[in-house]
Coordinates of C-alpha atoms in Angstrom, one line a residue:
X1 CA 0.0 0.0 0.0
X2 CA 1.4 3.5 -0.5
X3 CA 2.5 5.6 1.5
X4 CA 1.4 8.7 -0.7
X5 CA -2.1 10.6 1.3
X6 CA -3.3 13.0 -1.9
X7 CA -5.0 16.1 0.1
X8 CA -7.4 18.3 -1.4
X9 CA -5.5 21.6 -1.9
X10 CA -7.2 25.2 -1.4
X11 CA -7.3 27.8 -4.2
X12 CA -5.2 30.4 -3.5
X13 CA -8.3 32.4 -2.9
X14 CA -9.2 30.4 -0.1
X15 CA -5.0 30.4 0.7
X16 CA -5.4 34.1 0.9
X17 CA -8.2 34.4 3.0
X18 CA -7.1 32.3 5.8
X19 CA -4.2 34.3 6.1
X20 CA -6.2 37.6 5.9
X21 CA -8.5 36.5 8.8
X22 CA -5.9 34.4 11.1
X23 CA -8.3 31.2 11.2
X24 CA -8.0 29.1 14.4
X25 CA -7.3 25.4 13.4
X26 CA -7.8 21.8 14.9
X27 CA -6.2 18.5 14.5
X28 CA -8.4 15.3 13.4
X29 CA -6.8 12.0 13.4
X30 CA -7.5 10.3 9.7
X31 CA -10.0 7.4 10.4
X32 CA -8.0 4.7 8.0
X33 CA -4.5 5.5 10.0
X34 CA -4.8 8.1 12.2
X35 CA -2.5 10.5 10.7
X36 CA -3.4 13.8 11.9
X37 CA -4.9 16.5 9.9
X38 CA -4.6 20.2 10.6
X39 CA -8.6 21.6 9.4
X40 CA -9.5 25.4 9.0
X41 CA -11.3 25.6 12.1
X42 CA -15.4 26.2 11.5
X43 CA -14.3 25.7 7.5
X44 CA -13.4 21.7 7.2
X45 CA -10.8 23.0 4.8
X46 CA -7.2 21.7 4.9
X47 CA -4.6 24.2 6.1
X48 CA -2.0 23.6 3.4
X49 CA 1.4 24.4 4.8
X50 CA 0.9 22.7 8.2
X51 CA -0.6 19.6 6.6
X52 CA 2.7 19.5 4.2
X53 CA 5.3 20.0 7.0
X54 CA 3.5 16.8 8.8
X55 CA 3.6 15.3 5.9
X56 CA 7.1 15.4 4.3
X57 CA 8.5 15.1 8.3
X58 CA 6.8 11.9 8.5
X59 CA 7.0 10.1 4.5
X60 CA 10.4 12.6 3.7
X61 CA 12.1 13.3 6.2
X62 CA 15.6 14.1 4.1
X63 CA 13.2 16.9 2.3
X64 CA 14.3 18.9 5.4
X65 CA 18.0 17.3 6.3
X66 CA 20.0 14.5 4.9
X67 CA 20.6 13.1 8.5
X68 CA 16.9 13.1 9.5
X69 CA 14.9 9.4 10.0
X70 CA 11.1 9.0 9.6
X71 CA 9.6 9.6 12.8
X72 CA 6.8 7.7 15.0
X73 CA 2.8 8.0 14.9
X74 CA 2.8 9.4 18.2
X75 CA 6.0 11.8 17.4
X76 CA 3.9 13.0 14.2
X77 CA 0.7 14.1 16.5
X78 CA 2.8 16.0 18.9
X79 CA 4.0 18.4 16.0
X80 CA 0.9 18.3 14.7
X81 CA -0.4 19.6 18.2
X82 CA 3.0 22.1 18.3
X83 CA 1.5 23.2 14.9
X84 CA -2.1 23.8 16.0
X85 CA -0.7 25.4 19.1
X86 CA 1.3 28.1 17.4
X87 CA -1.2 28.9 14.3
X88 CA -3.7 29.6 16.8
X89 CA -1.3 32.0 19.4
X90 CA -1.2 33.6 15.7
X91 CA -4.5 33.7 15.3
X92 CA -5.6 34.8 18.8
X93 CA -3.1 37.4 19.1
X94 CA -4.4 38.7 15.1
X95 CA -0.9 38.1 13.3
X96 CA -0.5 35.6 10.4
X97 CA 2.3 32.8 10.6
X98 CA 3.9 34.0 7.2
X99 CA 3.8 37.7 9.3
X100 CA 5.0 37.2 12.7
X101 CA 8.5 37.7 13.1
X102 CA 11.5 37.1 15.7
X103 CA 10.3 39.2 17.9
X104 CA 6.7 38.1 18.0
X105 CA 8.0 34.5 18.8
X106 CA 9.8 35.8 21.4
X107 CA 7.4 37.6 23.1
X108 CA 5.0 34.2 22.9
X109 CA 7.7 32.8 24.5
X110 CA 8.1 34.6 27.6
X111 CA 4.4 34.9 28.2
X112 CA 5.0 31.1 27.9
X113 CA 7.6 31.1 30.7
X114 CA 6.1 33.5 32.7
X115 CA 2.7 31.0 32.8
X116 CA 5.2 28.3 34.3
X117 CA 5.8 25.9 31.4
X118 CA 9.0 24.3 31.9
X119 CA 11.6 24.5 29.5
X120 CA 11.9 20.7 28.8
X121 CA 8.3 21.1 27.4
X122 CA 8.7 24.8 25.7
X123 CA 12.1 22.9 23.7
X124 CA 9.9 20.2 22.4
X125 CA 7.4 23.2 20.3
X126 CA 10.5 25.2 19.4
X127 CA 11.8 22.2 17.7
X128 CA 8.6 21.8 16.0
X129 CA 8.3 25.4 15.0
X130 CA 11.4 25.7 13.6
X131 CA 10.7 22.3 11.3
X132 CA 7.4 24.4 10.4
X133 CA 9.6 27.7 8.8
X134 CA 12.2 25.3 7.5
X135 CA 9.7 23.7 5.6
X136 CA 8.4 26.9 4.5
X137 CA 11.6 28.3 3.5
X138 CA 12.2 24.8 1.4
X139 CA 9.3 25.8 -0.5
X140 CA 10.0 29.3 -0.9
X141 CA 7.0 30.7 0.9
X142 CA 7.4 34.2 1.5
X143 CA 7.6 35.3 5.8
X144 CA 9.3 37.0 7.9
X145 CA 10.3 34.8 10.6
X146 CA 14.2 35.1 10.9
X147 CA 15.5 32.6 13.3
X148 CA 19.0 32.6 15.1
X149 CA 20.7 29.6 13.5
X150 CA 21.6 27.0 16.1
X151 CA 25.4 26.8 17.6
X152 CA 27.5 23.8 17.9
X153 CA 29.8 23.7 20.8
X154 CA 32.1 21.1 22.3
X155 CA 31.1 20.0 26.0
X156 CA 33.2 17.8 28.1
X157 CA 32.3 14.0 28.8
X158 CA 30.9 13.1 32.4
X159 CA 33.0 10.6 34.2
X160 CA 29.5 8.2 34.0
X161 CA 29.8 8.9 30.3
X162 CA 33.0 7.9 30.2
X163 CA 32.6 4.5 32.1
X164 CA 29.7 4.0 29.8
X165 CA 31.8 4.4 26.3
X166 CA 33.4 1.4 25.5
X167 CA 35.0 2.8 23.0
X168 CA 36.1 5.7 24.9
X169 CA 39.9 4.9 24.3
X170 CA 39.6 5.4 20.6
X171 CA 38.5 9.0 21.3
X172 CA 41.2 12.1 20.7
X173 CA 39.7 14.4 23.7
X174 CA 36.8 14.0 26.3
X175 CA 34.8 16.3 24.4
X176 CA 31.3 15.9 22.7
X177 CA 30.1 17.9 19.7
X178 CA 26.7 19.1 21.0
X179 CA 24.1 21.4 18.9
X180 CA 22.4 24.4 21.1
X181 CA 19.1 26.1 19.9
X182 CA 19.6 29.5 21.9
X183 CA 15.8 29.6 21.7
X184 CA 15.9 27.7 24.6
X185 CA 16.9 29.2 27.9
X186 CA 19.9 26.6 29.2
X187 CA 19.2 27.6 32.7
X188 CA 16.2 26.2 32.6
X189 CA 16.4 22.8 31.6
X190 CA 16.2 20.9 34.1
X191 CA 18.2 17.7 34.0
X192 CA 17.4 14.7 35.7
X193 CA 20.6 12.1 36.6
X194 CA 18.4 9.8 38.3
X195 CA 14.5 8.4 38.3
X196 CA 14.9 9.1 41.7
X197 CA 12.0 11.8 41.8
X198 CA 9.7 9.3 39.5
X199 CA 10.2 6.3 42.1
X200 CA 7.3 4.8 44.7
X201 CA 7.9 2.3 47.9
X202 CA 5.7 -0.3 47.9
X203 CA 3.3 0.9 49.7
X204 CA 3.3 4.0 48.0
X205 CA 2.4 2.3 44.9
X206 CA -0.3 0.1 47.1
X207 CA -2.1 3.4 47.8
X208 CA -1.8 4.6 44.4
X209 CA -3.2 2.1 42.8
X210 CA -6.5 1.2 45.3
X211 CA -7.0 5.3 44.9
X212 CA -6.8 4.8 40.8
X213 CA -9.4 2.0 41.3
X214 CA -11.5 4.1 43.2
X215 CA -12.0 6.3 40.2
X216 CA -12.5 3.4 37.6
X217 CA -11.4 0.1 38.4
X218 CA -9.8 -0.4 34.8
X219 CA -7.2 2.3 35.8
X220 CA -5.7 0.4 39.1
X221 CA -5.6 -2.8 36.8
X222 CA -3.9 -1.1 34.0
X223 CA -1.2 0.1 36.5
X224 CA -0.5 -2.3 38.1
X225 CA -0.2 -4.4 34.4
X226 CA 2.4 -1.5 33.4
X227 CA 4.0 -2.3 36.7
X228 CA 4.3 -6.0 36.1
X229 CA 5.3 -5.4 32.3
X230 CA 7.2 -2.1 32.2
X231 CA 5.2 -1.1 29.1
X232 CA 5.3 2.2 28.2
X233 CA 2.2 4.0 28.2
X234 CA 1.3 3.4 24.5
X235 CA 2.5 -0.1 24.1
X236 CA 0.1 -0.7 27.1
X237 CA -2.9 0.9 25.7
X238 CA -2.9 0.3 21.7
X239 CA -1.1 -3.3 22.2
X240 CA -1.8 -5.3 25.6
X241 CA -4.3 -8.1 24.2
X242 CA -7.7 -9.7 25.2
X243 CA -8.0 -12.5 22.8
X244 CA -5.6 -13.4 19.8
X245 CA -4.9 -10.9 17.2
X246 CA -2.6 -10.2 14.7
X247 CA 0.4 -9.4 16.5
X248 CA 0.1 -12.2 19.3
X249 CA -2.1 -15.2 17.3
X250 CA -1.6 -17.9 19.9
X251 CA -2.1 -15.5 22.8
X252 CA -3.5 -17.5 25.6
X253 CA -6.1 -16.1 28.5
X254 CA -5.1 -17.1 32.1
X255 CA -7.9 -19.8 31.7
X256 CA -6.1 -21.7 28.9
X257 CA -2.7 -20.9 30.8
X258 CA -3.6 -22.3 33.7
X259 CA -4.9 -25.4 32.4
X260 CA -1.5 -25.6 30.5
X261 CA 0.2 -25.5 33.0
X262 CA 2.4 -22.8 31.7
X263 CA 3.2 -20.1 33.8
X264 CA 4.6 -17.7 31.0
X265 CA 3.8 -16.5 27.5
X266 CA 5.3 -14.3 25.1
X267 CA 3.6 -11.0 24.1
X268 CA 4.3 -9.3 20.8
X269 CA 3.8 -5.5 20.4
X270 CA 4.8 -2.1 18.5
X271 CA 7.6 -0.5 20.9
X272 CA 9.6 3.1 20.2
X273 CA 10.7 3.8 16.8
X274 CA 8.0 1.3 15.6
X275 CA 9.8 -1.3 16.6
X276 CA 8.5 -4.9 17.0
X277 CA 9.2 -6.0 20.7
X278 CA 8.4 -9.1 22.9
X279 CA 8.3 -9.3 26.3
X280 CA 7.3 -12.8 28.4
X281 CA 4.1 -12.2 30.4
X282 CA 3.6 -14.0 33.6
X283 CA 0.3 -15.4 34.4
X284 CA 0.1 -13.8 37.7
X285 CA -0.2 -11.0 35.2
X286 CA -3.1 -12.2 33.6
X287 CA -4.3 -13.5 36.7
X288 CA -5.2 -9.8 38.2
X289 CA -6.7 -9.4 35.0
X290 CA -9.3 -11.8 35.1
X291 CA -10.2 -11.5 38.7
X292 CA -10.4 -7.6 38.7
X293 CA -12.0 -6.7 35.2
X294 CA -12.9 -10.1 33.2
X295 CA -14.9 -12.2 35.8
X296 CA -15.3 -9.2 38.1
X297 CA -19.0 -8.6 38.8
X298 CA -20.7 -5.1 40.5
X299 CA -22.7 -4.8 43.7
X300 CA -26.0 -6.7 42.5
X301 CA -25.0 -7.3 39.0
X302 CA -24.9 -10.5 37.4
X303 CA -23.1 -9.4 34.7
X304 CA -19.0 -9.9 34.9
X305 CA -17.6 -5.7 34.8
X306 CA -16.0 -6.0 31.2
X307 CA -18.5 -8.1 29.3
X308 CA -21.0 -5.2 30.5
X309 CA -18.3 -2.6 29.2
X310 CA -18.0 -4.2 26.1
X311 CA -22.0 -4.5 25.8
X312 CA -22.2 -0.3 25.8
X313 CA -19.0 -0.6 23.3
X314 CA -20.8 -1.9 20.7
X315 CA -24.4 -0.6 20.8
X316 CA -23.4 2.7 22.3
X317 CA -19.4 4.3 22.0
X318 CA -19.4 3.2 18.4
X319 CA -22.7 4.7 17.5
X320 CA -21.5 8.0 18.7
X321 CA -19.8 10.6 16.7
X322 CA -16.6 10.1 18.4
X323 CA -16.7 6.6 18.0
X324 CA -17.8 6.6 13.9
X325 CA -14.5 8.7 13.5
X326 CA -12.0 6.6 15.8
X327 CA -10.1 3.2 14.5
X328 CA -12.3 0.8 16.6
X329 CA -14.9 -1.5 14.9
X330 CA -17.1 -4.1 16.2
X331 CA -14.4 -6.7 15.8
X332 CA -11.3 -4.5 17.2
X333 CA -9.2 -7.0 20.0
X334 CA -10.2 -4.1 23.2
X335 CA -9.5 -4.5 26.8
X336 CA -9.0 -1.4 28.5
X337 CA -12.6 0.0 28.7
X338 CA -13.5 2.8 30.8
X339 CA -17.2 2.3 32.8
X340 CA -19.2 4.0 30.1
X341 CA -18.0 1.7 27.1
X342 CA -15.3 4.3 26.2
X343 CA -12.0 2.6 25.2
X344 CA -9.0 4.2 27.8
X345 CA -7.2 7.1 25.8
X346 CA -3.4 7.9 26.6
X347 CA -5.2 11.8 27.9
X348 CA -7.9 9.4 30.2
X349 CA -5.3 7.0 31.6
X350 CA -2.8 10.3 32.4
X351 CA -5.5 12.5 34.2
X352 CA -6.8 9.6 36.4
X353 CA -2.7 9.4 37.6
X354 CA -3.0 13.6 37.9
X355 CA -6.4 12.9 40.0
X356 CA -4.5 10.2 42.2
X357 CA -1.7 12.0 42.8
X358 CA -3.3 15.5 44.5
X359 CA -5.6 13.1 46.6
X360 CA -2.5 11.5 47.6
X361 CA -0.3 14.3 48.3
X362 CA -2.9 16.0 50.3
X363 CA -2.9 13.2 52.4
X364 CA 0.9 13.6 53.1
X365 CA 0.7 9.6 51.3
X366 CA 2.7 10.6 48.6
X367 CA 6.0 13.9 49.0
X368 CA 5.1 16.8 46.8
X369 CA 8.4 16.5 45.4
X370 CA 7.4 13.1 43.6
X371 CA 6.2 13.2 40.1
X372 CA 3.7 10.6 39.9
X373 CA 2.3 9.7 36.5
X374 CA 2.2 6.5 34.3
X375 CA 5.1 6.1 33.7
X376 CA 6.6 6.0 36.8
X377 CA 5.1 2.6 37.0
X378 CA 7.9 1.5 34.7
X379 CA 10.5 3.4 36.4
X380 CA 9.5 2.1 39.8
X381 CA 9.2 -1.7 38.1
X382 CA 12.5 -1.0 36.9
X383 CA 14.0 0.1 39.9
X384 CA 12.9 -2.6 41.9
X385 CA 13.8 -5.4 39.9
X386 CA 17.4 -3.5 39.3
X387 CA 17.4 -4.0 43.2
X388 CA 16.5 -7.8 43.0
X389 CA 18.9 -8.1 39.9
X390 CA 21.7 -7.3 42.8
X391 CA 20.8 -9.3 45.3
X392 CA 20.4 -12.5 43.0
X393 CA 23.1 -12.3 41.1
X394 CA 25.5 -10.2 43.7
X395 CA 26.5 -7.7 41.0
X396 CA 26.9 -4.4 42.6
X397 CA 24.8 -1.6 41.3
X398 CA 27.3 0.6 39.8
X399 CA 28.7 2.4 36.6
X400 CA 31.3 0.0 37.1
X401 CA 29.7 -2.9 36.1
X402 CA 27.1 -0.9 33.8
X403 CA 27.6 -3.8 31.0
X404 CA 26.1 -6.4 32.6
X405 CA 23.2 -4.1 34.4
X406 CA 22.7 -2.3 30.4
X407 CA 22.2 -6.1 29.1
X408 CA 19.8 -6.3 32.0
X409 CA 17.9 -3.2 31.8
X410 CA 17.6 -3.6 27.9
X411 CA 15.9 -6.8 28.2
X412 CA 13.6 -5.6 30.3
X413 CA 13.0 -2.2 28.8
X414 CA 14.0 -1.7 25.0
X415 CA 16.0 1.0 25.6
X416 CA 19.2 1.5 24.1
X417 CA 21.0 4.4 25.6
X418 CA 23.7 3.3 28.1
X419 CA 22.9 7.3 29.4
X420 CA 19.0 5.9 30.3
X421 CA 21.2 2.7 32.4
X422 CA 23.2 5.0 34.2
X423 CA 19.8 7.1 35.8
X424 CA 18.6 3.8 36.8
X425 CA 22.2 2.8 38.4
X426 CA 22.1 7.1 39.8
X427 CA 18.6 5.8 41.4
X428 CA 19.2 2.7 43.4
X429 CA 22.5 4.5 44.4
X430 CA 20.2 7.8 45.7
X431 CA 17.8 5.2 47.5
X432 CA 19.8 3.0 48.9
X433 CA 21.8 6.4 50.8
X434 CA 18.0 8.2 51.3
X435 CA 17.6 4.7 53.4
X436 CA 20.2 4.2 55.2
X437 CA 19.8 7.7 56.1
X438 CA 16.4 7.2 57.2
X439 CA 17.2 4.2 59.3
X440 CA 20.0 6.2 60.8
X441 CA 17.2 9.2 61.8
X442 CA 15.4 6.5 63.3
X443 CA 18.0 4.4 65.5
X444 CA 18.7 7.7 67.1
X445 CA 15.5 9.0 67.4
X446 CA 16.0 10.3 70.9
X447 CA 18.7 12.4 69.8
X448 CA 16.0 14.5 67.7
X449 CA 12.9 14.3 70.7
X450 CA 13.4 18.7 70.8
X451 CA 13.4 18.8 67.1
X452 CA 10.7 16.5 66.5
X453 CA 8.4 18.1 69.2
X454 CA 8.6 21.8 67.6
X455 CA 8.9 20.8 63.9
X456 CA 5.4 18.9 62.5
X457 CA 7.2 18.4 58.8
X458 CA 10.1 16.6 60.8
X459 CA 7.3 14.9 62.7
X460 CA 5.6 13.2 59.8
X461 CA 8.9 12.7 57.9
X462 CA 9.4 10.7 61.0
X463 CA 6.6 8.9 60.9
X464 CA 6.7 8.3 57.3
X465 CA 9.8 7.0 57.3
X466 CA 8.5 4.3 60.1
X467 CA 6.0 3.1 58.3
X468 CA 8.1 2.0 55.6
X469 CA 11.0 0.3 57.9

């Protein structure tokens, strides 16, 4: 099948009179393969220069640099979303894209920084804008935005970068050629060595998940699944399987595993970079599954909890609008299913994590300072099994011996970067000295009775720190 999507082009009369009256715009995913479509908000017209920078980033991506790969479905909607997001500061602030200028951008900018967006974040639509104008200047588009070209500078190699370069000896200098957008304010990135700050203790994780079930019981089970599997967020909620499909055709159901006797399967899915990716699931996995969502009943229902989802799936979610315009069909493999027959979104799945985590934080459960959110399932999975990887196997947990922990962690995660192994190493390192600190507090607890007694933040750090020894 091609890869070629023909789009019905404006006349330049229509061209001319979006860019007279700043149109807002919206992004609708394609219903045959969700590629997203920047519309003429209001119009159902195409806006022509946004939907061919998506384009030739995602089927030609050398049209803008040699160098440059095809990108990911999920990397494509976010510049699709950067898109929307600057076309419409445009249009709400009544300047047109091909008329705002340096100055403009960075006064959108600041009003960004000044609202508390973090750098990381602002980076990732800076890179996308500047694809946008690159594209346009490829084409020869008349406009007036004049970027500052980015600098490259040498930087000198960490020692943990270093230890991780096998290669390292083959090197003339410990320097690294590095490209900075200055664009983006330095000082601002932050930049994590460790998962440290992503991390839960058991118990943490026990609370997070009964407080995720209390807002839809699909929501504990799906993180508790990512917490088993390490699954990133999508791989968890396009790929994890009920019944056989295409991907995974001999996929068994804890039922046919158990009778089997086998207490392991393999699971086939899409991972980053779209790449095909198999991970073995355990039937304690598929275990929870059954006895929280498949067999599951309500309070006076006879009905098991998903066969009554999966009832309002098919006579009501995909007779809606939403549902006539999304990929699902009657015969699509779908597990995750919110109460109301929705399927669980990547948005839905993320806000009931936000939800959790203020209830949780206001109960002084969960430090402020920890980021909780999906994905902190895998890096607390991680982390924990990094921890049981040492004691079975007696391999200390440092840079060190990062080989043999980078052939672990790869297994388990897919990732590729011996940079990602050495956060994880930074992480056991940071808890296992936050511990024995803790324990240290505690054995000499008398020595802090004054402190304790006049301090209530010392008080329940106290406390806190009990109830996990």
């Amino acid at each position: 099948m091609s890869n070629v999507i023909n789009l019905i082009h404006s006349d330049e009369t229509e061209q001319e009179e979006s860019i007279t009256l700043y149109p807002e715009v919206e992004v609708k995913p394609r219903r045959d393969n969700d590629f997203p479509i920047v519309l003429i908000k209001g119009r159902g017209k195409l806006h022509k220069h946004a939907n061919g920078c998506l384009l030739a980033r995602h089927y030609h991506p050398t049209f803008f640099d040699s160098e440059l790969e095809q990108t990911t479905p999920v990397t494509i909607n976010n510049y699709a979303d950067h898109i929307r997001q600057w076309l419409n500061t445009c249009a709400l602030l009544k300047t047109s894209y091909l008329y705002a200028d340096y100055n403009f951008l960075l006064t959108v900018l600041n009003t960004l920084r000044d609202s508390g967006l973090q750098e990381n974040s602002l980076a990732n639509y800076i890179t996308t804008w500047r694809l946008f104008y690159e594209y346009l200047d490829v084409l020869n588009v008349p406009h007036r935005m004049d970027l500052p070209k980015k600098i490259k500078k040498k930087r000198i190699l960490s020692d943990a970068e270093n230890q991780g370069d096998y290669l390292n000896y083959t090197r003339k200098d410990n320097t690294a050629k590095v490209t900075v957008d200055p664009l983006i304010d330095q000082g601002r990135i932050i930049k994590r060595s460790s998962y440290i700050s992503q991390v839960l203790s058991k118990s943490q994780m026990k609370e997070l998940i009964s407080e995720l079930r209390k807002n839809d019981v699909v929501y504990g089970v799906m993180a508790k699944v990512q917490f088993d599997t390490l699954l990133r967020i999508t791989e968890l909620i396009d790929y994890f399987p009920h019944t056989s499909n295409a991907l995974n055709p001999n996929f068994k159901c804890w039922g046919e595993m158990h009778i089997g006797n086998l207490q392991e399967q393999e699971f086939n899915f899409i991972g980053k970079g779209q790449y095909q990716r198999n991970i073995s699931l355990d039937i304690r996995t598929l275990k929870l599954i059954e006895d929280k969502l498949i067999t599951a009943k309500r309070t006076g229902s006879d009905t098991p909890i998903y066969d009554e989802r999966k009832h309002k799936f098919l006579t009501k979610y995909l007779e809606t609008k939403d549902g006539k315009k999304s990929r699902y069909e009657a015969n699509t493999d779908v597990l995750w299913l919110t109460e109301n027959g929705h399927p669980v979104s990547k948005g839905m799945f993320q806000q009931a994590f936000r939800d959790a985590s203020m209830i949780l934080k206001e109960k002084g459960i969960i430090p402020s300072h920890i980021h909780v959110r999906s994905h902190a399932m895998r890096h607390t999975g991680a982390t924990l099994r990094l921890v049981k990887y040492k004691k079975e196997t007696g391999v200390d947990i440092h840079t060190d011996n990062d080989g043999d922990i980078h052939a672990f962690l790869q297994n388990l995660l897919g990732h590729t970067s011996m940079s990602t192994t050495h956060r994880y190493i930074r992480t056991v390192r940071d808890k296992t000295f936050s511990n024995l600190a803790a324990k240290t507090i505690i054995r000499n607890e008398e020595l802090w009775d004054e402190e304790i007694k006049n301090n209530s933040t010392l008080k329940k750090g106290v406390d806190a720190i009990k109830s996990e020894l």
